[in-house]
GROMACS .gro file of C-alpha atoms in nm:
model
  113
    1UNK     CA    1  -0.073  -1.167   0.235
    2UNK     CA    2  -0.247  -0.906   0.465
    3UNK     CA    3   0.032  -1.004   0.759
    4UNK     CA    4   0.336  -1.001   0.519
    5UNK     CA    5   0.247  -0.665   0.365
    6UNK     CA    6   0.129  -0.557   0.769
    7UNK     CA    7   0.484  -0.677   0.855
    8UNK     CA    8   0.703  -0.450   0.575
    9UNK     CA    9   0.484  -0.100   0.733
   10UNK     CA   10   0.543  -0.172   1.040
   11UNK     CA   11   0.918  -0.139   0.997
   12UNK     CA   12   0.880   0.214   0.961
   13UNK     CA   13   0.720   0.282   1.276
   14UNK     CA   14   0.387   0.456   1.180
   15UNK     CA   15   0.095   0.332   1.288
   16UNK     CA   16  -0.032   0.100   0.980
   17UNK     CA   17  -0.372  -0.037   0.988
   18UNK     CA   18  -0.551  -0.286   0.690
   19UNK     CA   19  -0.856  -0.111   0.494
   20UNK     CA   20  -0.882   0.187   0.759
   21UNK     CA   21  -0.662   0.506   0.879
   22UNK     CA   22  -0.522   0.444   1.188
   23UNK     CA   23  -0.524   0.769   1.428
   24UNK     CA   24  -0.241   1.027   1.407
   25UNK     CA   25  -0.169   1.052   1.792
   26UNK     CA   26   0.144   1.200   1.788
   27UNK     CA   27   0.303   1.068   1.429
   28UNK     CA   28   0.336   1.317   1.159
   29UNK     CA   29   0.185   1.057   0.868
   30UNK     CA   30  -0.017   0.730   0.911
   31UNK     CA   31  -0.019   0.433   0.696
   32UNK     CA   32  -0.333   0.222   0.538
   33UNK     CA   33  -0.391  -0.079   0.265
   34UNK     CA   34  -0.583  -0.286   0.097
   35UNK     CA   35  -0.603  -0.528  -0.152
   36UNK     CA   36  -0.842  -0.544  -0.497
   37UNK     CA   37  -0.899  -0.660  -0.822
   38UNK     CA   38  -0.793  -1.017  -0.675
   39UNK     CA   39  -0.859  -1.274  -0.937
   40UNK     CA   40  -0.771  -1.558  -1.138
   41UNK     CA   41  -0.448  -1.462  -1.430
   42UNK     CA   42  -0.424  -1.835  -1.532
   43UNK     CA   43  -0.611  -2.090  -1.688
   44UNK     CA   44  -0.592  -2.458  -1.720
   45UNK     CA   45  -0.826  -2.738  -1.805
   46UNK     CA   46  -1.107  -2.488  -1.752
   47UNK     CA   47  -0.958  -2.390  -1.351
   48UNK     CA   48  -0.793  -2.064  -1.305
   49UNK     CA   49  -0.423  -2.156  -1.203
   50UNK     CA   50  -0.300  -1.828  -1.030
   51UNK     CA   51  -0.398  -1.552  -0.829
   52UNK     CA   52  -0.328  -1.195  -0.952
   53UNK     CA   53  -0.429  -0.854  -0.778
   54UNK     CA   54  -0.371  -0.500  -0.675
   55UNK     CA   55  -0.249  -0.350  -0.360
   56UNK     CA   56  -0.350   0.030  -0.246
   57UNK     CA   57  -0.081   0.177  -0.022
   58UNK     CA   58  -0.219   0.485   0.153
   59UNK     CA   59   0.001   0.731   0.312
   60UNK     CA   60  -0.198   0.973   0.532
   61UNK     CA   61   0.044   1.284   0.615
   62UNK     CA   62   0.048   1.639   0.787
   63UNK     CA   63   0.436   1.745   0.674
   64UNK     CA   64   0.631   1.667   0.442
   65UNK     CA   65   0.685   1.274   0.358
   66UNK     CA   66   1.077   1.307   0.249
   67UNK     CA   67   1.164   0.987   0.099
   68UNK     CA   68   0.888   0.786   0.235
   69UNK     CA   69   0.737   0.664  -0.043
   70UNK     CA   70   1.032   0.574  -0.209
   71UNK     CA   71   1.117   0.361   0.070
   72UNK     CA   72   0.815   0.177   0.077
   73UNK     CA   73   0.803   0.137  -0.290
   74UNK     CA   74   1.225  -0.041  -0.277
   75UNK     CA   75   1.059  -0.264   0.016
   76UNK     CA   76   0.751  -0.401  -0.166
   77UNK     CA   77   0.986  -0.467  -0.501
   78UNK     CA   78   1.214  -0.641  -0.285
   79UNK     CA   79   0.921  -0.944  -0.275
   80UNK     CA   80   0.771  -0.907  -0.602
   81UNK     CA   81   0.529  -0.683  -0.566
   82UNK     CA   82   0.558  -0.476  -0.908
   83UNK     CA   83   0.501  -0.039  -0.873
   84UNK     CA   84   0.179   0.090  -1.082
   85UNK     CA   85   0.072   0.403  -1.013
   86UNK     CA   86   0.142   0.698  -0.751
   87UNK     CA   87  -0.148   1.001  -0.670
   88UNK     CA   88  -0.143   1.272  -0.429
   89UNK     CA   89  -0.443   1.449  -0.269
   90UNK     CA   90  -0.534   1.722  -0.038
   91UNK     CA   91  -0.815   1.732   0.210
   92UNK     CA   92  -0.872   1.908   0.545
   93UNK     CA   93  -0.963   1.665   0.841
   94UNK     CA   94  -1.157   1.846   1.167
   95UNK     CA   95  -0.961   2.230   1.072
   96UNK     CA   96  -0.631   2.029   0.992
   97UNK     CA   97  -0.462   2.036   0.656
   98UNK     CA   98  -0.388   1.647   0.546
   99UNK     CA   99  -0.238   1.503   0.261
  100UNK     CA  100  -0.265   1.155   0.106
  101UNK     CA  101  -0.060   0.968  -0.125
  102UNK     CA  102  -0.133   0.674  -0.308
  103UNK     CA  103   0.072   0.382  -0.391
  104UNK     CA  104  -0.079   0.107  -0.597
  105UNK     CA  105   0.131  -0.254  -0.664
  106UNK     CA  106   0.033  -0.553  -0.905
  107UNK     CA  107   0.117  -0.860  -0.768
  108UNK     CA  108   0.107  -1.221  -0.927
  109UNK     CA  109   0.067  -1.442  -0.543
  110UNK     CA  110   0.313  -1.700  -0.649
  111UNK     CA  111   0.599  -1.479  -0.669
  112UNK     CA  112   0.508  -1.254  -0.388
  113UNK     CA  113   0.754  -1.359  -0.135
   0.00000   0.00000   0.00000
């Protein structure tokens, strides 16, 4: 799951990095995730069944995102990964002004293509 979701970020050539901010360099935004909350949604005969869980998109920026995370939100739908919630924050990193957006996805692992 960590390569697939790896896979759809790095089509929008940012550097993307799993569970840690990759470093600006020259890029105007950067691109983190993680997963959580990863747990059984199914029982049977006393076994959990199916894997559900949460993904954290974090988008790390300096200007303006445009249509970013609308982009990345069309991509994850497109294999079942199901939109939650969106935040925005503000934070100043070493005397530079940096924004971060959050993405969060539910995702039930047998339908995640």
């Amino acid at each position: 799951m960590i390569d697939k979701v790896y896979g759809i970020l790095r089509d929008f050539k940012l550097p993307s990095a799993y569970f840690v901010r990759p470093n600006f360099g020259s890029n105007t935004a950067v691109l983190s995730y993680h997963f959580f909350y990863h747990r059984y949604s199914v029982y049977g005969d006393g076994e959990g069944k199916d894997f559900i869980g949460s993904l954290q998109i974090d988008i790390f920026y300096k200007r303006d995102l445009k249509d970013l995370p609308k982009q990345i939100i069309k991509e994850l739908e497109k294999i079942n990964f199901r939109f939650s919630y969106e935040d925005e924050f503000e934070d100043t990193l070493s005397g530079t002004r940096l924004y971060h957006k959050v993405l969060v996805f539910n995702y039930l692992e047998s339908e995640v293509i």
